[in-house]
Backbone as a ProteinNet text record, in pm:
[ID]
protein_1_A
[PRIMARY]
MKRAVELFAVEVRTSGSPLVEETWQARSEPEDSFISVAATHWEMVVTRQRGAARLTVRGPETKATTVPVPQDAEFFGIQFSSGTFMPELPPGRLVDRTLTLPEVTGTSFWLDGSAWEVPGPDNADAFVHRLAQAGLLVHDPIVAEALSGEVRGPSTRSVERRVARATGLNRGVIERIRRAGRAVELLAQGVPPLRWPARPATPTNPT
[TERTIARY]
13512.4	13425.5	13270.6	13275	13119.1	13006.9	12902.5	12781.1	12783.6	12682.7	12635.5	12647.9	12531.3	12541.5	12662.3	12768.3	12879.4	12952.9	12980.5	13015.5	13005.9	12866.2	12840.1	12805.4	12837.8	12731.3	12632.8	12491.8	12343.1	12295.1	12223.3	12140	12004.6	11874.3	11769.1	11695.7	11558.5	11440.3	11342.8	11233.7	11102.3	11023.5	10885.2	10851.1	10744.4	10676.7	10570.8	10461.4	10565.8	10451.3	10455.7	10286.3	10254.8	10317.1	10374.7	10461.9	10558.6	10649.3	10772.8	10794.2	10889.7	10893	11019.5	11135.2	11256.7	11308.9	11361.9	11476.9	11625.5	11725.7	11860.9	11970.5	12074.9	12201.5	12306	12389.7	12534.1	12666.8	12816.9	12912.2	12995	13064.1	13137.3	13232.2	13325.7	13416.8	13537.4	13674.3	13785.6	13768	13697.6	13688.4	13671.3	13722.4	13646.5	13582.2	13434.2	13369.8	13269.9	13192.3	13056.3	12959	12931.9	12804.9	12694.5	12635.3	12475.5	12394.5	12307.8	12228.5	12081.7	12043.8	11915.7	11811.4	11732.1	11602.1	11485.4	11393.1	11253.5	11188.2	11268.6	11221.7	11329.4	11236.1	11310.4	11315.3	11404	11436.4	11519.5	11492	11551.5	11697.7	11849.4	11959.6	12056.2	12033.3	12105.6	12261.4	12346.8	12512.1	12539.5	12593.5	12664.7	12782.4	12892.8	12988.7	13096.1	13169.6	13233.6	13168.9	13059.8	12945.4	12837.7	12857.1	12735.7	12620.6	12541	12449.5	12370.3	12378.5	12272.6	12171.5	12106.1	11944.1	11987.4	11959	11962.8	11844.3	11794.9	11690.2	11705.5	11711.4	11777.9	11676.7	11648.4	11550.6	11577.1	11480.3	11479.4	11600.7	11650.7	11780.8	11719.2	11760.2	11728.8	11877.3	11954.2	12120.8	12170.7	12287.8	12379.3	12478.8	12545.4	12657.4	12726.5	12811.8	12938.4	12919	12952.6	12933.2	13029.7	13068.2	13206.4	13166.6	13245.8	13214.1	13277.2	13187.8	13208.9	13316.9	13449.1	13480.7	13474.8	13478.2	13447.8	13309.1	13185.6	13062.4	12974.5	12859.5	12757.9	12666.4	12552.5	12453.5	12284.5	12203.7	12071.8	11990.6	11922.4	11812.2	11663.5	11583.5	11435.3	11376.6	11364	11302.3	11094.9	11073.3	10936.4	10843	10741.6	10671.8	10608.1	10589.8	10537	10370.4	10380.3	10267.1	10284.7	10422.8	10438.1	10534.2	10463.1	10558	10545.6	10627	10660	10559	10455.5	10382.4	10453.1	10508.8	10594.5	10776	10774.8	10951.6	10916.2	10821.8	10813.6	10907	10868.7	11002.8	11024.6	10944.2	10973.8	11059.4	11094.8	11202.1	11309.5	11308	11443.7	11484.3	11477.6	11510.6	11661.2	11738	11883	11947.4	11880.9	11921.8	11903	12029.2	11990.5	12014.1	11936.6	11894.9	11945.1	12005.8	12058	11995.5	11884	11791.5	11901.1	11872.9	11961.9	11925	12075.5	12114.5	12094.3	12034.4	11989.9	12071	12113.3	12214.5	12278.3	12365.7	12415.4	12325.5	12193.4	12132.8	11979.3	11965.6	11831.3	11814	11713.2	11736.1	11625	11595.9	11500.9	11419.3	11292.3	11181.2	11066	11034.1	10873.2	10846.2	10965.4	10993.9	10955.7	11035	11028.4	11189.5	11199.3	11310.2	11275.4	11325.2	11308.8	11427.1	11432.6	11550.2	11551.8	11693.7	11732.3	11666.6	11617.2	11583.3	11676.4	11640.6	11745.4	11685.3	11665.3	11614.1	11503.4	11552.4	11438.7	11368.8	11334.4	11249.6	11179.9	11219.6	11217.3	11025.9	10970.2	10815.5	10781.9	10779.6	10748.6	10727.6	10870.1	10941.1	10843.5	10808.7	10694.9	10608.1	10532.5	10355.7	10374.4	10502.8	10513.7	10455.3	10561	10513.4	10412.3	10386.3	10228.8	10093.7	10113.9	10031.3	10074.4	10184.6	10201.7	10169.9	10113.1	10074.2	10192.6	10280.2	10413.7	10446.3	10389.8	10406.7	10227.3	10256.3	10132.7	10153.4	10021.7	10037.9	9918.9	9914.2	9829.2	9811.5	9708.7	9721.2	9706.3	9628	9656.9	9744.4	9854.1	10025.2	10050.2	10018.5	10116.6	10021.4	9882.4	9793.7	9823.4	9869.6	9911.6	10027	10131	10251.3	10288.1	10147.9	10137	10031.3	10032	9928.4	9786.3	9735.5	9612.9	9468.6	9517.2	9438.3	9314.4	9220.5	9077.4	9003.1	8967.8	8834.2	8904.8	9029.8	9061	9100.9	9102.2	9147.7	9284	9370	9525.2	9553.9	9499.3	9558.4	9586.5	9460.9	9451.2	9559.6	9551.8	9663.5	9784.1	9834.4	9976.6	10014.1	9918.2	9944	9991.3	9918.2	9927.8	10049.8	10054.1	10245	10337.4	10326.7	10422.6	10405.8	10328.3	10320.4	10380.6	10332	10433.2	10553.4	10583.6	10714.6	10824.4	10784.4	10830.1	10868.1	10832.8	10857.1	10721.1	10717	10631.2	10619.1	10536.7	10500	10627.3	10671.9	10732.3	10873.9	10931.2	11062.9	11060.6	10950.5	10993.4	11026.4	10884.4	10910.1	11068.9	11101.5	11258.1	11376.9	11367.8	11497.5	11482.9	11312.5	11314.7	11339.6	11306.8	11371.1	11538	11610.6	11738.3	11818.4	11740.3	11763.4	11788	11671.5	11633.7	11800.1	11799.5	11878.4	12011.1	12064.1	12200.9	12186.6	12087.9	12086.9	12078	12037.7	12024.6	12195.9	12226.4	12438.6	12492.1	12453.8	12536.8	12556.7	12404.9	12367.8	12405.1	12530.7	12574	12460.8	12342.6	12239.3	12243.5	12276.8	12271.3	12151.7	12107.5	12041	11929.9	12016.9	11886.2	11811.9	11849.4	11761.8	11704.1	11660.2	11594.6	11445.6	11334.1	11217.5	11198.3	11094.4	11017.1	10922.3	10901.9	10931.6	10752.5	10687.9	10555.2	10475.2	10389.5	10288.9	10298.1	10290.7	10258.9	10090.6	10044.5	9908	9850.1	9764.5	9735.4	9515.5	9518.5	9385.2	9305.6	9211.8	9122.7	9062.2	9029.4	8915.2	8997.8
9546.1	9662.6	9610.6	9724.9	9711.3	9694.6	9656.2	9732.8	9869.1	9948.9	10117.9	10054.9	9951.9	9951.6	9859.8	9811.5	9817.3	9921.4	9996.5	10090.9	10228.6	10293.4	10372.8	10381.6	10508.5	10457.8	10587.8	10497.3	10549.3	10566.7	10691.4	10722.5	10750.3	10624.4	10649.5	10653	10748.4	10837.1	10786.9	10792	10742.3	10899.7	10872	11060.8	11056.8	11153.5	11133.5	11164.3	11163.8	11170.9	11054.4	11047.7	10927.3	10881.2	10965.5	10935.5	10908	10912.3	10870.2	10737.2	10657.6	10497.9	10618.8	10638.7	10662.5	10802.4	10890.2	10940.9	10922.2	10888.8	10872.9	10977.8	10966.6	11048.8	10961.7	10995.6	10955.9	11049.1	11019.2	11092.1	11010.5	11071.7	10932.1	10885.7	10775.5	10757	10693.4	10684.6	10745.8	10589.3	10567.1	10451.1	10529.8	10439.4	10505.7	10450.6	10344.6	10340.2	10217.8	10200	10121.3	10006.9	9883.5	9832.7	9860.3	9899.9	9974.1	9843.3	9790	9720.9	9695.6	9559.5	9681.5	9641.5	9728.9	9774.8	9852.5	9828	9863.8	9971	10039.4	10193.3	10300.8	10388.7	10509.2	10652.8	10738.3	10820.4	10924.9	11072.6	11148.9	11184.4	11245.8	11184.2	11333.5	11417.2	11541.9	11539.7	11552.8	11570	11688.4	11722.1	11829.1	11843.5	11907	11912.5	12068	12091.1	12191.3	12336.3	12349.1	12442	12424.9	12339.1	12353.7	12207	12228.4	12109.4	12085.3	11953.6	11881.7	11764.7	11785.6	11696.7	11588.2	11475.2	11363.6	11272.7	11265	11143	11014.1	10921	10777.1	10677.4	10607.6	10548.4	10353.8	10295.1	10209.8	10106.4	9968.7	9942.8	9814.5	9734.4	9572.2	9507.7	9543.4	9504.4	9561.8	9483.2	9563.2	9635.2	9753.9	9821.4	9887.8	9916.7	10035.7	10180	10207.9	10359	10436.9	10542.5	10630.9	10705.7	10695.5	10765.5	10910.3	11026.6	11144.5	11174.4	11214.7	11264.3	11419.4	11377.3	11470.3	11526.5	11449.1	11488.1	11425.3	11526.3	11436.8	11436.9	11336	11280.3	11280.1	11334.4	11336.7	11267.9	11150.9	11100.8	11055.3	11085.7	11094.7	10909.2	10838.5	10730.3	10692.7	10700.8	10736.6	10567.5	10635.3	10480.6	10444	10301.3	10212.2	10276.9	10314.2	10354	10519.2	10581.2	10731.2	10749.8	10843.2	10893.4	11011.6	11070.1	11180.4	11167.4	11244.1	11162.5	11275.4	11338.3	11412.9	11384.5	11274.1	11206.8	11064.8	11013.1	10861.8	10773.7	10678.8	10560.2	10457.7	10475.2	10391.9	10451.4	10551.8	10661.7	10652.9	10613.7	10579.7	10500.5	10346.7	10205.8	10236.6	10178.1	10196.3	10275.4	10446	10524.1	10664.9	10780	10851.4	10984.7	11095.5	11216.7	11335.3	11421.4	11511.5	11673.8	11687	11827.1	11930.3	12039.5	12166.6	12243.5	12288.5	12347.4	12512.2	12603.7	12753.9	12803.7	12765.8	12809.8	12746.2	12728.4	12634.8	12584.3	12595.8	12530.8	12519.7	12543	12526.8	12503.3	12410.1	12349.3	12348.2	12351.5	12350	12246.7	12282.4	12186.9	12245	12169.7	12200.5	12361.9	12436.9	12539.7	12662.4	12608.6	12674.2	12640.4	12760.6	12735.4	12633.3	12557.1	12486.5	12458.1	12467.3	12456.2	12285.5	12294.8	12163.6	12107.2	12002.1	11940.4	11919.3	11916.4	11869.9	11797.9	11725.4	11649.2	11705.4	11838.4	11949.8	11975.7	11968.4	12064.9	11940.9	11788.2	11677.1	11686.8	11676	11632.5	11757.1	11902.9	12008.4	12031.9	11981.3	11978.5	11899.3	11757.3	11677.9	11694.9	11729	11806.8	11890.3	12021.6	12131	12020.4	11927	11896.6	11827.9	11774.2	11700.6	11804.6	11921.7	12031.9	12042.5	12078	12105	12045.7	11894.4	11772.1	11737.5	11746.3	11682.9	11577.7	11510	11398.2	11355.5	11232.2	11191.2	11041.4	10975.6	10827.7	10765.2	10620.8	10516.5	10460.7	10411.7	10335	10185.3	10171.5	9994.8	9946.2	10047.1	9983.7	9946.9	10009.4	9952.1	9827.1	9835.5	9708.1	9617.8	9622.8	9526	9429.3	9497.3	9492.8	9384.8	9439.6	9357.1	9241.2	9207.5	9144.2	9108.9	9258.3	9303.2	9371.2	9341.3	9428.7	9384.2	9415.5	9398.8	9494.4	9388.4	9429.9	9449	9568	9611.6	9453	9465.4	9295.8	9342.6	9223.6	9196.6	9310.8	9273.1	9347.9	9470.1	9588	9693.5	9720.8	9634	9630	9633.9	9518.1	9523.4	9665.8	9752.5	9877.4	9983.8	9964.6	10084.1	10078.4	9923.6	9952	9932.4	9926.6	9953	10133.6	10165.1	10354.1	10380.8	10337.4	10421.1	10374.9	10244.4	10177	10154.5	10194.5	10117.2	10016.3	9889.5	9746.3	9686.9	9523.3	9487	9420.8	9271.5	9238	9163.6	9053.4	8959.1	9013.9	9118.6	9175.2	9195.7	9298.1	9359	9217.7	9105.3	8988.3	8949.3	8932.5	8856.6	8966.5	9062.6	9176.7	9160.3	9178.5	9154.2	9052.5	8933.6	8779.3	8803	8841.7	8872.2	8988.2	9069.1	9138.6	9094.6	8937.8	8893.7	8800.9	8737.6	8623.8	8720.5	8833.2	8871.9	8876.5	8925.9	8989.6	8832.2	8769.1	8657.5	8567.8	8560.6	8533.8	8630.7	8759.1	8834.2	8852.2	8784.9	8737.7	8580.8	8480.9	8378.4	8279.1	8298.6	8183.9	8097	7989.8	7892.8	7887.7	7870.6	7845.9	7743.6	7692.5	7548.5	7625	7741.9	7760.8	7876.4	7894.7	8011.9	8013.9	8108.6	8101.9	8024.8	7967.8	7921	8064.3	8077.5	8169.1	8195.8	8299.3	8313.2	8264.1	8264.7	8258.1	8392.3	8417.2	8519.9	8554.6	8623.3	8692.3	8714.7	8647.7	8680.2	8715.5	8802.6	8853.1	8818.9	8680.6	8622.1	8700.4	8814.3	8900	8947
18791.1	18833.5	18894.9	18972.8	19079.6	19002.3	19070.1	19064.4	19158.4	19098.2	19194.8	19346.7	19376.4	19490.6	19586.6	19504.7	19558.1	19632.9	19517.6	19491.1	19580.8	19596	19650.9	19778.6	19850.6	19999.6	19925.6	19910.8	19834.3	19966.5	19957.7	20105.6	19996.3	20071.5	19996	20099.3	20020	20105.1	20058.4	20115.3	20084.4	20037.7	19945.2	19899	20007.9	19938.8	19974.8	19900.6	19746.4	19632.9	19593.7	19567.3	19515.3	19356.2	19330.3	19187.2	19186	19325.2	19359.1	19425.8	19379	19435.8	19566.9	19539.7	19584.5	19573.8	19627.3	19620.9	19671.9	19589.9	19642.4	19684.1	19719.8	19708.3	19699.3	19638.2	19684.3	19594.8	19640.3	19589.9	19520.9	19411.7	19319.7	19393.3	19382.6	19418.1	19336.5	19413.5	19315.1	19230.3	19149.8	19011.4	18926.7	18804.3	18650.4	18632.8	18664.5	18587.2	18670.7	18680.1	18706.3	18655.5	18713.3	18623.2	18644.9	18573.1	18593.1	18523.5	18651	18619.8	18543.7	18471.8	18428.2	18505.7	18478.4	18619.8	18466	18556.1	18497.9	18473.8	18611	18619.6	18507.1	18552.4	18467.5	18566.3	18599	18700.4	18606.9	18707.2	18691	18764.7	18710.1	18840.8	18797.9	18913	18915.9	18909.4	18823.8	18842.1	18894.1	19020.6	19052.9	19068.4	18977.9	19006.9	18949.7	19003.2	18980.1	18977.7	19072.2	19094.4	18979.4	18879.6	18843.5	18807.3	18771	18783.2	18660.2	18646	18491.5	18522	18423.5	18495.6	18383.3	18432.9	18323.2	18306.4	18225.7	18233	18165.8	18264.8	18243.1	18234	18096	18072.6	18164.8	18142.2	18168.9	18096.2	18162.7	18098.5	18083.5	17982.8	17980.1	17969.8	17995.7	17995.1	18115.1	18171.4	18221.3	18106.6	18178	18100.7	18181	18158.5	18237.1	18197.7	18334.9	18292	18364.9	18289.1	18380.7	18496.8	18578.7	18741.8	18724.9	18716.1	18669.5	18828.7	18807.8	18974.6	18990.1	19127.4	19251.8	19193.7	19239.7	19179.5	19282.3	19298.7	19387.1	19268.5	19344.9	19231.8	19307.9	19271.7	19340.5	19204.6	19289.3	19213.8	19206.8	19155.7	19181.7	19086.8	19126.9	19061.3	19065.2	18990.3	18967.8	18938.5	19008.2	19061.6	18943	18929.1	18841.1	18744.7	18653.2	18558.1	18573	18627.9	18628.5	18510.6	18412.8	18269.6	18221.6	18159	18080.9	17984.2	17922.1	17780.5	17688.9	17682.7	17553.6	17593.2	17692.3	17646.4	17730.3	17690.3	17678.3	17700.4	17806.9	17837.9	17712.9	17630	17525.3	17422.6	17443.3	17358.9	17473.7	17553.1	17676.4	17672.6	17609.6	17668.1	17631.1	17744.1	17724.7	17698.7	17708.1	17670.9	17806.7	17780.7	17869.5	17809.4	17854.4	17766.3	17872.1	17852.1	17973.4	17877.4	17956.5	17947.9	17923.2	17827.9	17796	17920.7	17928.1	18039	18007.4	18110.4	18091.9	18191.6	18323.5	18370.1	18509.2	18557.5	18649.5	18722.9	18748.4	18840.6	18812.5	18700.2	18573.7	18454.1	18433.1	18263.8	18207.6	18073.3	17984.2	17963.9	17979.9	17921.9	17925	17784.9	17706.5	17754.8	17689.2	17678.1	17786.5	17917.2	18005.8	18116.8	18195.7	18267.9	18375.3	18459.6	18555.9	18626.7	18735.4	18869.6	18897.9	18907.8	18889.3	19048.2	19093.6	19197.4	19283.3	19425.3	19539.5	19660.6	19739.7	19845.2	19897.1	19955.8	19977.6	19942.2	19791.1	19718.3	19611.4	19627.5	19538.8	19475.9	19608.7	19543.5	19524.1	19557.2	19515	19354.7	19356.6	19166.7	19080.6	19135.3	19052.2	19102.1	19180.2	19178.7	19056.5	19081	18969.1	18810.2	18804.7	18650.4	18657.7	18716.5	18727.6	18696.7	18766.6	18753.7	18620.7	18559.4	18373.8	18302.4	18359.7	18267.4	18195	18283.7	18235.8	18263.7	18341.3	18415.7	18474.5	18432.4	18498.5	18505.3	18586.6	18639	18555.8	18555.3	18526.6	18657.2	18696.3	18835.7	18781.5	18670	18586.2	18575.4	18510.8	18502.6	18622.6	18735.8	18885.4	18958.8	18935.7	18974.5	18786.4	18748.5	18637.8	18683.3	18710.5	18731.2	18900.1	18976.8	19116.5	19064.2	18987.1	18925.9	19039.3	18988.5	19073	19004.7	18882.4	18767.8	18764.9	18750.8	18708	18594.7	18529.9	18397.7	18248.5	18278.1	18105	18043.7	17906.2	17868.3	17871.5	17851.3	17854.2	17746.4	17629.4	17501.8	17529.1	17639.5	17653.1	17804.7	17881.4	17986.6	17903.6	17825.8	17764.7	17696.5	17671.8	17588.2	17658	17814.7	17871.4	17986.2	17981.3	18040.2	17973.6	17816.6	17734.9	17696.6	17741.7	17706	17856.9	17966.8	18083.7	18076.8	18067	18165.7	18013.2	17887.8	17750.2	17737.8	17853.2	17812.4	17813.1	17795.7	17837.3	17960.3	18021.1	18145.3	18123.2	18050.5	18023.5	18049.5	17960.3	17998.2	18148.3	18188.2	18300.2	18454.7	18404.6	18543.2	18457.1	18384.8	18352.2	18429.3	18422.8	18453.4	18609	18674.7	18837.9	18853.2	18836.5	18850.7	18861.2	18751.1	18730.7	18870	18892.2	19020.4	19134.2	19158.5	19278.3	19307.2	19142.8	19153	19182.7	19124.6	19181.1	19350.8	19390	19519.8	19624.6	19597.4	19650.3	19639.1	19494.2	19466.1	19575.7	19578.2	19669.4	19840.1	19875.5	19967.2	20034.6	19929.4	19958.1	19965	19906	19891.2	19757.6	19790.5	19706.5	19587.8	19459.6	19368.1	19402	19496	19503.6	19646.2	19704.1	19803.1	19791.1	19653.9	19601.7	19605.2	19634.3	19647.4	19546.5	19512.8	19409.1	19303.9	19183.6	19129.8	19072.8	19140.5	19140.7	19036.9	18961.3	18848.9	18802.3	18670.6	18616.6	18602	18693.7	18640.9	18497.2	18487.1	18348.5	18365.8	18250.5	18285	18141.7	18135.9	18069.9	17964.5	17972.1	17952.2	17847.5
[MASK]
+++++++++++++++++++++++++++++++++++++++++++++++++++++++++++++++++++++++++++++++++++++++++++++++++++++++++++++++++++++++++++++++++++++++++++++++++++++++++++++++++++++++++++++++++++++++++++++++++++++++++++++++

């Protein structure tokens, strides 16, 4: 069984929105399932199949899982930047879970008491902007700084609370997932473990 990056031809795009890490597109392949690896981010995924579209929110994943491949489907994903989250649907409730939002029509879904058009590559940034304007999507810059080791000022306890609220995970788990991901990539490139780069020190805040 293959990982997603090995199975699908994924087209990745950068975004003009600071709330979005990247967007991606792919089509299903003639396989029954694939391996979804651990990931620190959450994302929205649109699946288009047989003339209809559904939107699924995928939370952070702390372990690899086997995921079935829908046949004859197209996928579009919005991966959100570190520190971006939905207060009414926090990542902590979605760790190792997915949630398909209720469908209104074949091209719209129900969220916060309103019908929303299913986003695509051409309107993803506008869709995210509308979510933010409605207060359904917020960003905590301290979280991004903490995960890059640049945070200054807030206490360690305060930072950990904010990281957990925005990601559903703590910094130790995030670092382990990232290390595991780097290890898998290096192995896939044929780099032996003895030649892997040294692990960077985990930043701390003494205040």
